[in-house]
PDB file of C-alpha atoms in Angstrom:
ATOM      1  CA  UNK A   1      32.600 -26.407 -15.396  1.00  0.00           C
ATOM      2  CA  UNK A   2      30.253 -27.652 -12.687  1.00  0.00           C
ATOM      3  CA  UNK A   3      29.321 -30.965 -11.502  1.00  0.00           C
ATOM      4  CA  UNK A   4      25.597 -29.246 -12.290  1.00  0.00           C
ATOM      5  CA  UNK A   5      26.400 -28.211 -15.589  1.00  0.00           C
ATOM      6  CA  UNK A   6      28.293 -31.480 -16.126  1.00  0.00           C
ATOM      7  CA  UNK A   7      25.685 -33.342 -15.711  1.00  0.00           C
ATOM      8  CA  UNK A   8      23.182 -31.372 -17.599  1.00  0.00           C
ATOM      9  CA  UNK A   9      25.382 -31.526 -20.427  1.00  0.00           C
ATOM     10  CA  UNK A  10      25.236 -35.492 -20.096  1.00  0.00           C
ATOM     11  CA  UNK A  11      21.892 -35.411 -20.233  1.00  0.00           C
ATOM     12  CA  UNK A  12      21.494 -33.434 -22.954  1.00  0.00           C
ATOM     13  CA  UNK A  13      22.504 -36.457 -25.389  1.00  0.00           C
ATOM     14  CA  UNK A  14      19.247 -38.085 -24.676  1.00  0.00           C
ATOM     15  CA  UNK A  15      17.516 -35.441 -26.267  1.00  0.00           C
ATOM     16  CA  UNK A  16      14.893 -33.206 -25.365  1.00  0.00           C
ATOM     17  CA  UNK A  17      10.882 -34.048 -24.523  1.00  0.00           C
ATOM     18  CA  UNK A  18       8.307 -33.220 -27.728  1.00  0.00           C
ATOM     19  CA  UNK A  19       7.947 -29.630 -26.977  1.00  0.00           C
ATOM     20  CA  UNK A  20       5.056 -27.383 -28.243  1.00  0.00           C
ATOM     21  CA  UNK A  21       5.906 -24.244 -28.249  1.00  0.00           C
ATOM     22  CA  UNK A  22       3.824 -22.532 -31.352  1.00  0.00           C
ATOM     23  CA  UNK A  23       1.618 -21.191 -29.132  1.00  0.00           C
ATOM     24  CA  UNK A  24       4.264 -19.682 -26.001  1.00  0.00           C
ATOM     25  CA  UNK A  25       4.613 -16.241 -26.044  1.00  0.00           C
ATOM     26  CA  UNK A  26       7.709 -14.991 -24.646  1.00  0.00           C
ATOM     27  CA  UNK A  27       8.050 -15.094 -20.483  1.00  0.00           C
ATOM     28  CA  UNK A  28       8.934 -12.353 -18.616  1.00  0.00           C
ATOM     29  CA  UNK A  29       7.688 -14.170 -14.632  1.00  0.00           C
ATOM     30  CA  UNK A  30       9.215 -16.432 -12.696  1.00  0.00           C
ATOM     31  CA  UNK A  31       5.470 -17.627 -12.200  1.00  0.00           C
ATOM     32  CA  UNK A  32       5.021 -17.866 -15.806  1.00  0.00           C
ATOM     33  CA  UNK A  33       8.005 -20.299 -16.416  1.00  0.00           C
ATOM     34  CA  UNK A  34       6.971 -22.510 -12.682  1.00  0.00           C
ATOM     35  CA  UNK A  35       3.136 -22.484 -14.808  1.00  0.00           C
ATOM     36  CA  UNK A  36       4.459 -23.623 -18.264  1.00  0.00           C
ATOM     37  CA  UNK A  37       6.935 -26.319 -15.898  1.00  0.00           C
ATOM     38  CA  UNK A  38       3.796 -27.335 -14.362  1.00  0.00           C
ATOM     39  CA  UNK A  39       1.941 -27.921 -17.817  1.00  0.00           C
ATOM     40  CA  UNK A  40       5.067 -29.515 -19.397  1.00  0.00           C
ATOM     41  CA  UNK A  41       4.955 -31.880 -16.229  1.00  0.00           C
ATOM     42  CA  UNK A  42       1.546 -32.961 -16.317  1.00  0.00           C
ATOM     43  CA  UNK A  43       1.275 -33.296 -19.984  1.00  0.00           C
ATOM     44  CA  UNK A  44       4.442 -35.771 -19.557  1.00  0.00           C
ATOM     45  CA  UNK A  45       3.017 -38.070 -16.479  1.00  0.00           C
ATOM     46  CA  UNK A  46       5.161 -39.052 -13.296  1.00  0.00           C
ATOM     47  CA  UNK A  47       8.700 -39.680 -13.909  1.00  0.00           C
ATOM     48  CA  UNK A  48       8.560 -38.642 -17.484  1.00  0.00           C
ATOM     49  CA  UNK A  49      12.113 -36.699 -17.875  1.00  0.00           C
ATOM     50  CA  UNK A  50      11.454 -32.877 -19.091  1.00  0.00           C
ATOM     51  CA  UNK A  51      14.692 -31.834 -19.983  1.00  0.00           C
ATOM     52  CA  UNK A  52      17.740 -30.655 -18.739  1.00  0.00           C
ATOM     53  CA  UNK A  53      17.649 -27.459 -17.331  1.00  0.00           C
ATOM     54  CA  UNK A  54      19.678 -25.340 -19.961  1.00  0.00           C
ATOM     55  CA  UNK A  55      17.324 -26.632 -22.615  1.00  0.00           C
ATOM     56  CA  UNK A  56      14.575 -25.377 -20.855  1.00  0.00           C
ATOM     57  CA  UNK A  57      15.523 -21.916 -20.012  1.00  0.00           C
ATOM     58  CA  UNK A  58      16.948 -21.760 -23.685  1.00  0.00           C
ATOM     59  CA  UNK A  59      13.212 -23.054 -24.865  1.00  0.00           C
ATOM     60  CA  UNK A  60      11.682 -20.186 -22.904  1.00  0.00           C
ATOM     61  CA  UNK A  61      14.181 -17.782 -23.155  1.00  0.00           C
ATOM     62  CA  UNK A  62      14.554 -16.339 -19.921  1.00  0.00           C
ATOM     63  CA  UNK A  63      17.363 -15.382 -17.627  1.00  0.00           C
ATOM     64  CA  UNK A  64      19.719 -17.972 -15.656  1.00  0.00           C
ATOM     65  CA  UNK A  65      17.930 -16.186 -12.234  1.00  0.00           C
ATOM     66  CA  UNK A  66      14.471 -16.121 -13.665  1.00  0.00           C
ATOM     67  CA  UNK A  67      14.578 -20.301 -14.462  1.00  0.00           C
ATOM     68  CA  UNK A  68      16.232 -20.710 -10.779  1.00  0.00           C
ATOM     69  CA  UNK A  69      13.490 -18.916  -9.342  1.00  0.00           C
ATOM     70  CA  UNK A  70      10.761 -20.225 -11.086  1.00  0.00           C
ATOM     71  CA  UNK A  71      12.329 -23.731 -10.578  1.00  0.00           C
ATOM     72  CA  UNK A  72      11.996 -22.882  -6.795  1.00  0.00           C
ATOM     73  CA  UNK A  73       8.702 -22.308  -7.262  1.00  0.00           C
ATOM     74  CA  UNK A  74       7.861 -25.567  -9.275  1.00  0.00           C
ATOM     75  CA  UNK A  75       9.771 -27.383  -6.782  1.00  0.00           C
ATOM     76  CA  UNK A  76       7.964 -26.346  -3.831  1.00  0.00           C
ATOM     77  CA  UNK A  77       3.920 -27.248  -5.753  1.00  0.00           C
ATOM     78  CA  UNK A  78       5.443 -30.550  -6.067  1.00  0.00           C
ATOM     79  CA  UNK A  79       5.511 -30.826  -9.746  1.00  0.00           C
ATOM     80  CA  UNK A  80       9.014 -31.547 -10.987  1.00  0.00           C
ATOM     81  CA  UNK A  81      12.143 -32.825  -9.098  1.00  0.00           C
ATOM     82  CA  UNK A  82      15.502 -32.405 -10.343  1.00  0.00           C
ATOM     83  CA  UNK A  83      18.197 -35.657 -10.736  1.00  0.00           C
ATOM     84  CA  UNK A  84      22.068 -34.880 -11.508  1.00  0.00           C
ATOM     85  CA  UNK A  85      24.419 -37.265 -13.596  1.00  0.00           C
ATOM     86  CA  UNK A  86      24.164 -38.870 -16.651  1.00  0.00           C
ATOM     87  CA  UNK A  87      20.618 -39.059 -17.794  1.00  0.00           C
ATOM     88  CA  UNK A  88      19.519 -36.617 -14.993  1.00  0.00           C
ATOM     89  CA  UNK A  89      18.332 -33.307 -15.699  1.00  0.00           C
ATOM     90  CA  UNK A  90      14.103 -32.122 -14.278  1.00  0.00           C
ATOM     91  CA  UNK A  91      11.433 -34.957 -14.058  1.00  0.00           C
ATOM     92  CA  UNK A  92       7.601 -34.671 -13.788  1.00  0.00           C
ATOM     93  CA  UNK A  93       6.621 -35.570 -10.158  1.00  0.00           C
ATOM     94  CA  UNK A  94       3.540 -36.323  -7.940  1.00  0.00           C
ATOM     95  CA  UNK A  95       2.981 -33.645  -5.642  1.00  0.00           C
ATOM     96  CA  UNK A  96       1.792 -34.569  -1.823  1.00  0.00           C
ATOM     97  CA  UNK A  97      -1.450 -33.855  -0.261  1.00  0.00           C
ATOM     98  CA  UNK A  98       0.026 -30.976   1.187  1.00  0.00           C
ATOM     99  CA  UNK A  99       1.503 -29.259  -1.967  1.00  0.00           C
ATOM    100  CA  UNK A 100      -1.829 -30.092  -3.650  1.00  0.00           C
ATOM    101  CA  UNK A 101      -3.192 -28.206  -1.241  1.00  0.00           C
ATOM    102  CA  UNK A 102      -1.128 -24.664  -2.118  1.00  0.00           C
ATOM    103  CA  UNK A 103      -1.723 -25.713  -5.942  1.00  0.00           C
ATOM    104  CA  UNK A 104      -5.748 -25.856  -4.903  1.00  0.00           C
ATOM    105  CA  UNK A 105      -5.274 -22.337  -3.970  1.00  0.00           C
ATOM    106  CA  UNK A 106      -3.479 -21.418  -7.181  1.00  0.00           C
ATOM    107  CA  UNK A 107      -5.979 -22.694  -9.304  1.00  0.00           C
ATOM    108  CA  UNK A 108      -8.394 -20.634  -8.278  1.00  0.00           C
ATOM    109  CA  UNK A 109     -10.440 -17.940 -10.440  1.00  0.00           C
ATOM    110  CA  UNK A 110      -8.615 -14.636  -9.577  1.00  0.00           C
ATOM    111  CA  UNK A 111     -11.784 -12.250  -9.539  1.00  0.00           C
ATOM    112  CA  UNK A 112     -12.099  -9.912  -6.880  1.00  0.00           C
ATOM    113  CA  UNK A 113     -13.418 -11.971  -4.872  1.00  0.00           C
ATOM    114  CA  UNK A 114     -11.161 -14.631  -4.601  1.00  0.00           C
ATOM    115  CA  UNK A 115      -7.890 -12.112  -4.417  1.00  0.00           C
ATOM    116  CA  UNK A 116      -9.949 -10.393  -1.395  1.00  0.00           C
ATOM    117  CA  UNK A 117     -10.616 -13.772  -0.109  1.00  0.00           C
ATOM    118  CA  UNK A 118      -6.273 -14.227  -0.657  1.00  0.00           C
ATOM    119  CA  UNK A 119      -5.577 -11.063   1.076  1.00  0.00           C
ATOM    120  CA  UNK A 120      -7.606 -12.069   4.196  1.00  0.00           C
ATOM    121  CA  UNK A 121      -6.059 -15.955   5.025  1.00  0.00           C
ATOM    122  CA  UNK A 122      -2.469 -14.333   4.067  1.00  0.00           C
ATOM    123  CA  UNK A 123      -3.159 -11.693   6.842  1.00  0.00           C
ATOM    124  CA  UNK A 124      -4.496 -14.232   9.267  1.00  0.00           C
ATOM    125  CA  UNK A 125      -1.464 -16.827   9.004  1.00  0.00           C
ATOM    126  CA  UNK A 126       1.061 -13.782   8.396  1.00  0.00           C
ATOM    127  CA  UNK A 127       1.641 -14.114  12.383  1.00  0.00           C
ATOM    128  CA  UNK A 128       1.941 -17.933  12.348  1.00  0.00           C
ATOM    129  CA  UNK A 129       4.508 -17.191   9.877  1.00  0.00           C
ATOM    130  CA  UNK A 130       6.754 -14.545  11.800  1.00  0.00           C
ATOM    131  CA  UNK A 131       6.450 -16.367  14.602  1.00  0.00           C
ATOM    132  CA  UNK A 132       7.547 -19.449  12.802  1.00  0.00           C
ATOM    133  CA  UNK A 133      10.753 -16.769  11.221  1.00  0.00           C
ATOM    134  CA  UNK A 134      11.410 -15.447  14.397  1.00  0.00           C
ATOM    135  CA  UNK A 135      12.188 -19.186  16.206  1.00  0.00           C
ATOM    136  CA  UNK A 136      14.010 -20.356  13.219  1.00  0.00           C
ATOM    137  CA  UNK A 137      15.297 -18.109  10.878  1.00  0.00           C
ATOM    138  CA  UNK A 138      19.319 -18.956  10.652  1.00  0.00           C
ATOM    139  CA  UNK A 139      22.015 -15.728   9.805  1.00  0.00           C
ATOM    140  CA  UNK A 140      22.141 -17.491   6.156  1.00  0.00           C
ATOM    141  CA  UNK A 141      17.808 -16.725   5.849  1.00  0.00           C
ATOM    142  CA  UNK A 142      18.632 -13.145   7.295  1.00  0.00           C
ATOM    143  CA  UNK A 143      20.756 -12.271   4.642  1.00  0.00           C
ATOM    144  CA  UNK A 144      18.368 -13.487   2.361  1.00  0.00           C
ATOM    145  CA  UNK A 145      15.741 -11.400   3.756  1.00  0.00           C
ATOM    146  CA  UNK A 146      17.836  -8.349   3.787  1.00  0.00           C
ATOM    147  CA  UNK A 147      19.169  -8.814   0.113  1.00  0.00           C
ATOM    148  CA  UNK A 148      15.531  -8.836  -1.250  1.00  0.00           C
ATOM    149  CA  UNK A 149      14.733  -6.091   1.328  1.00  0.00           C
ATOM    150  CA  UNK A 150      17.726  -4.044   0.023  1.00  0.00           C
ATOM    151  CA  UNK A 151      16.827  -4.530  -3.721  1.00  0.00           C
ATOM    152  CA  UNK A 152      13.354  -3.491  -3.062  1.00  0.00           C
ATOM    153  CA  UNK A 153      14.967  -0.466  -1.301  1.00  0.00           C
ATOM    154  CA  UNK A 154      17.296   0.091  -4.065  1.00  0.00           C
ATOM    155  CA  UNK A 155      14.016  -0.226  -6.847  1.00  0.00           C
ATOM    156  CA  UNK A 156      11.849   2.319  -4.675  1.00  0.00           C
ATOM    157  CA  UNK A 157      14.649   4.635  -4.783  1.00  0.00           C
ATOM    158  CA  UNK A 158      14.798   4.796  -8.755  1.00  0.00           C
ATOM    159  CA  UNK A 159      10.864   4.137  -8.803  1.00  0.00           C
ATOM    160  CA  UNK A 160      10.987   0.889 -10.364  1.00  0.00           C
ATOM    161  CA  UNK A 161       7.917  -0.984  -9.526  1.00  0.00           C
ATOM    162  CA  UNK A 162       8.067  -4.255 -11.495  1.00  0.00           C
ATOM    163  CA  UNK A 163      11.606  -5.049 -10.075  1.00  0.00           C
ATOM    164  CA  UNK A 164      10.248  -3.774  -6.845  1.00  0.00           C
ATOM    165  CA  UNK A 165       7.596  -6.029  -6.555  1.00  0.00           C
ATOM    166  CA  UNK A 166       9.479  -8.998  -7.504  1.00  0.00           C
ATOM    167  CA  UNK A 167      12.129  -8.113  -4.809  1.00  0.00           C
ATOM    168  CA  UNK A 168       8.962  -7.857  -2.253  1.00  0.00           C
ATOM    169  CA  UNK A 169       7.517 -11.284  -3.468  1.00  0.00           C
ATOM    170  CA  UNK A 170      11.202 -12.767  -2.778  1.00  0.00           C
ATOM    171  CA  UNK A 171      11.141 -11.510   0.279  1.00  0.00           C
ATOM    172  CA  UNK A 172       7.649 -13.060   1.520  1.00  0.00           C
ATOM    173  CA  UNK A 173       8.682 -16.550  -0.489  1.00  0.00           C
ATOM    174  CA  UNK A 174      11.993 -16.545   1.928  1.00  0.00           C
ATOM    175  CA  UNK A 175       9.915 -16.083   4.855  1.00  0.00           C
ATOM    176  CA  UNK A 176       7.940 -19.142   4.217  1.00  0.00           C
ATOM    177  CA  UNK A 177      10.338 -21.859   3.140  1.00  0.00           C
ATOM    178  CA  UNK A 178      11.765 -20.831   6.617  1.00  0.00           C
ATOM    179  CA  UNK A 179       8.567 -21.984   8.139  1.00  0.00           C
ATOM    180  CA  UNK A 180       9.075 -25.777   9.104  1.00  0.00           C
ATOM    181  CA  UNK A 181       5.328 -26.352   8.594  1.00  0.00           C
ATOM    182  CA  UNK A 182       4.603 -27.793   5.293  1.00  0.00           C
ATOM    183  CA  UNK A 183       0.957 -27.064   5.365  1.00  0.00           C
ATOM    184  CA  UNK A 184       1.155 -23.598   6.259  1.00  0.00           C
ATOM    185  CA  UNK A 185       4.169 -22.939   4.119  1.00  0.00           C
ATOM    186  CA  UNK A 186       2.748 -24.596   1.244  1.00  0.00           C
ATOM    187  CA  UNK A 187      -0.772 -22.804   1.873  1.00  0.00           C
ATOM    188  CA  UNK A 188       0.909 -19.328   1.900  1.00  0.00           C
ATOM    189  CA  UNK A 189       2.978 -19.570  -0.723  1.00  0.00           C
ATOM    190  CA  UNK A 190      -0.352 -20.187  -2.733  1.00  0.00           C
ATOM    191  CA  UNK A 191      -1.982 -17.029  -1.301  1.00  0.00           C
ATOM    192  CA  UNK A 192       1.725 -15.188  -2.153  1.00  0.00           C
ATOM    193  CA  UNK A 193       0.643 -15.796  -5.590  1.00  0.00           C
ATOM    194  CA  UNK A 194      -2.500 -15.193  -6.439  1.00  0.00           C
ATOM    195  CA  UNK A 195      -1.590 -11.644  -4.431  1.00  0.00           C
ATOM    196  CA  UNK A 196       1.418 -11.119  -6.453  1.00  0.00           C
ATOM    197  CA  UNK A 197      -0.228 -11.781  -9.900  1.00  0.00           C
ATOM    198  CA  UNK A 198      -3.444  -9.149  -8.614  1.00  0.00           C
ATOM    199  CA  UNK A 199      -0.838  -6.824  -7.120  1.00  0.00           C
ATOM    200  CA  UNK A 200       0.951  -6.362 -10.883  1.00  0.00           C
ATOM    201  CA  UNK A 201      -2.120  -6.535 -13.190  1.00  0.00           C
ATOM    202  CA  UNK A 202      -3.493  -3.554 -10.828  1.00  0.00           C
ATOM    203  CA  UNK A 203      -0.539  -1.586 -10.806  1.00  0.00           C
ATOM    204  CA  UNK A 204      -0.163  -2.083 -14.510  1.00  0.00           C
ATOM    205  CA  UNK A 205      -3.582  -0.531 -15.205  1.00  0.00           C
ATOM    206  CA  UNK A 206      -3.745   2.190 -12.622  1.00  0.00           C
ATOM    207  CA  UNK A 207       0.470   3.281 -13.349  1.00  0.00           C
ATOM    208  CA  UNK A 208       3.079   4.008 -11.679  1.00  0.00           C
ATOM    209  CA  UNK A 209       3.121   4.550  -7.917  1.00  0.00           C
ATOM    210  CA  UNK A 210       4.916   7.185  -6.693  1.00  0.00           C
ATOM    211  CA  UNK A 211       8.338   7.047  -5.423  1.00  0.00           C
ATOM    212  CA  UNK A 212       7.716   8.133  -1.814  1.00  0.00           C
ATOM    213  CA  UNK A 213       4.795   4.894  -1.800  1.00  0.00           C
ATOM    214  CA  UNK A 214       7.367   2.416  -2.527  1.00  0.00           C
ATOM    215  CA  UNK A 215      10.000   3.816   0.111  1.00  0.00           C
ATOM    216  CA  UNK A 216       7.346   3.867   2.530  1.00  0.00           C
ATOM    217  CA  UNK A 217       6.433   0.208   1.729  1.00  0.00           C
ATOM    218  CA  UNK A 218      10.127  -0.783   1.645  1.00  0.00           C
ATOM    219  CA  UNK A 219      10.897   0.881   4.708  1.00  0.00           C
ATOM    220  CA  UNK A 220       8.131  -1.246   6.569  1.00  0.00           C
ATOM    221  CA  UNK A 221       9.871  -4.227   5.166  1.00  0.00           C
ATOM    222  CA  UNK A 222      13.224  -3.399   6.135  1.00  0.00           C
ATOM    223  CA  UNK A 223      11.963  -2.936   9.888  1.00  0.00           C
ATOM    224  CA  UNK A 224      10.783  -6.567   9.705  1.00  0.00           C
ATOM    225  CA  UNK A 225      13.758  -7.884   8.296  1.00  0.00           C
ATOM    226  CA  UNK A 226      15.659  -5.605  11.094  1.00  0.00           C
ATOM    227  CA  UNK A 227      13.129  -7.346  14.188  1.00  0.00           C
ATOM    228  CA  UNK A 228      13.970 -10.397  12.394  1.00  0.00           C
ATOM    229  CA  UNK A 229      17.287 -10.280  12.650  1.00  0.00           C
ATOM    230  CA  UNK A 230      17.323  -9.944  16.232  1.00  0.00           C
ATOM    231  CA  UNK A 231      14.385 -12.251  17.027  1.00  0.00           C
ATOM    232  CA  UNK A 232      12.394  -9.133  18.435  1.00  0.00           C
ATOM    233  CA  UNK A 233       8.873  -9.677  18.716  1.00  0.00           C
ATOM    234  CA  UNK A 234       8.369  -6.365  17.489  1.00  0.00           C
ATOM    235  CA  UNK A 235       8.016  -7.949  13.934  1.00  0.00           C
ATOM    236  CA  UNK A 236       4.586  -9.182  14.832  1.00  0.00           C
ATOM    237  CA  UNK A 237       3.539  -5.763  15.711  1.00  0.00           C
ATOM    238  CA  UNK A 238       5.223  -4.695  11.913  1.00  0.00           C
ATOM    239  CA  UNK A 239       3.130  -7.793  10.076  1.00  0.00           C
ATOM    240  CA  UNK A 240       0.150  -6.160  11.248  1.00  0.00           C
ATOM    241  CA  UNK A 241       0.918  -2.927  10.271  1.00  0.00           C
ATOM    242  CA  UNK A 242       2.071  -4.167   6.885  1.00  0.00           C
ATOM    243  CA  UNK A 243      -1.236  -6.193   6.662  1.00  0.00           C
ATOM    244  CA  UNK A 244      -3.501  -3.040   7.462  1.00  0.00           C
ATOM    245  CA  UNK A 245      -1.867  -0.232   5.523  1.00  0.00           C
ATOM    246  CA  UNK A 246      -1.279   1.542   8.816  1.00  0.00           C
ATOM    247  CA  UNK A 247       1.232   4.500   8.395  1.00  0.00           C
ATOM    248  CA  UNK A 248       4.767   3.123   8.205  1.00  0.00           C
ATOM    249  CA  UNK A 249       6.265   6.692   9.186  1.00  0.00           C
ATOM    250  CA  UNK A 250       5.494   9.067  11.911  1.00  0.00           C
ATOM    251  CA  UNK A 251       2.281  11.011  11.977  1.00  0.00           C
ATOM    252  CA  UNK A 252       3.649  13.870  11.492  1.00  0.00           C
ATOM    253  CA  UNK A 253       6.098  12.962   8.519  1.00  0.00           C
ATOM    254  CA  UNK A 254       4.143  13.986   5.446  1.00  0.00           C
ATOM    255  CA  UNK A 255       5.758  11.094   3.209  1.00  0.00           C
ATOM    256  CA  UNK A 256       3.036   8.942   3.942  1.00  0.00           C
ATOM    257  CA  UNK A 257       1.822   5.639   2.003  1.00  0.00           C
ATOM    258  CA  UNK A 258      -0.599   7.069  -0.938  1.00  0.00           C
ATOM    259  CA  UNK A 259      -3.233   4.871  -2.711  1.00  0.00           C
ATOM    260  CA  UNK A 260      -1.343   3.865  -5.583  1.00  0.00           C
ATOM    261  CA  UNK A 261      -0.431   0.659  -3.858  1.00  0.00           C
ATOM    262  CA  UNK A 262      -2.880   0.268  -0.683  1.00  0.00           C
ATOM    263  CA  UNK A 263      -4.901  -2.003  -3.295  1.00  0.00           C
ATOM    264  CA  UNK A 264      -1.427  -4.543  -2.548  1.00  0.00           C
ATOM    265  CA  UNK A 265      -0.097  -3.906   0.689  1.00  0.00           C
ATOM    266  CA  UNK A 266       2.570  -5.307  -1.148  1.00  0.00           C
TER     267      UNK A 266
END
């Protein structure tokens, strides 16, 4: 047993927050769980203890990975911090001016508008961002990068877009908590969002993209992970590319990027 789990169990003896949860439908998204951890939190006020976390992943009934991630994501808005040994377990917390900042974003309408609006500032900053990667990306963030670039290789191959696009988002999220700017890495992670929930409800409703449209957006994505790696300014030149929907195979390859995902430049 872990100290982790140790201590969750230990906290588990104080007993759980009032929950409602009548009205929760099951969760599939990491976003969904970080959105129903940022209700919990605000309903409960600063300090106010939430739970442990294997009584909240239990109450929403979601995966051991899915909670993590979506506690990542909670973490970095600001909302909830997490306190081991007896009594510990996740606590409602004041975010900062910057993280209310990136939760401004979030709480934005999602029209078209606004996701066009998301699409535009996430290109802008996008080279801020590599540059920020390139200068300080450790080997331990390259793996990172290349895992969620390998399962997003791995999901175009078998044409699985959901997992696919969650691979992709882990990939971008990576490449900002590198970033040692708070601002900009809590102001992109924002944008990542609002993208990410557009990107799925579109795909959802127009279907499936075709196989050789995810390898060619995966293999984009793999080159940046691969200029990464070797701080090659290249990746700027592949950022842009991403951001425009510019081929990401030779002219004269007919395997080119369709329109089933240009909507996302995922």
């Amino acid at each position: 047993m872990t100290r982790e789990n140790t201590a969750d169990d230990d906290a588990a003896s104080t007993g759980p927050p009032a929950y409602r949860q009548a009205d929760w439908e099951p969760l599939r998204r990491p976003a969904a769980v970080a959105e129903q951890m940022r209700t919990l939190a605000a309903e409960a006020g600063p300090g106010e203890r939430l739970g442990t976390k294997e009584e909240l992943r239990t109450l929403w009934g979601v995966s051991v990975g899915t909670f993590n991630e979506a506690l990542r994501m909670a973490q970095s808005r600001g909302v909830v911090t997490v306190r081991r040994g007896p009594g510990g377990g996740l606590f409602a917390s004041t975010p900062s001016a910057v993280i209310r900042l990136g939760n401004a974003v979030l709480s934005l309408d999602q029209n078209a508008e606004a996701v066009a609006e998301a699409v535009r500032l996430r290109n802008a900053v996008d080279p801020l961002l590599v540059r920020d990667v390139l200068a300080h990306a450790t080997t331990g963030d390259v793996q990172a990068l290349q895992d969620a670039a390998d399962r997003m290789g791995e999901a175009a191959d078998r044409g699985d877009v959901d997992t696919f696009l969650r691979a992709n988002w882990q990939l971008h999220a990576r490449m900002a908590e590198i970033s040692p700017g708070p601002i900009l890495r809590s102001l992109y992670l924002g944008l990542l969002e609002i993208i990410d929930t557009h990107t799925r409800a579109a795909v959802a409703a127009k279907g499936v993209a075709p196989r050789e449209d995810l390898l060619a957006r995966y293999q984009v994505h793999a080159d940046l992970v691969a200029a990464i790696a070797v701080h090659d300014l290249r990746a700027l030149e592949l950022i842009e590319r991403h951001n425009t929907g510019d081929p990401v195979v030779e002219p004269n390859d007919p395997d080119r990027p369709g329109p089933a995902l240009d909507h996302a430049r995922a």
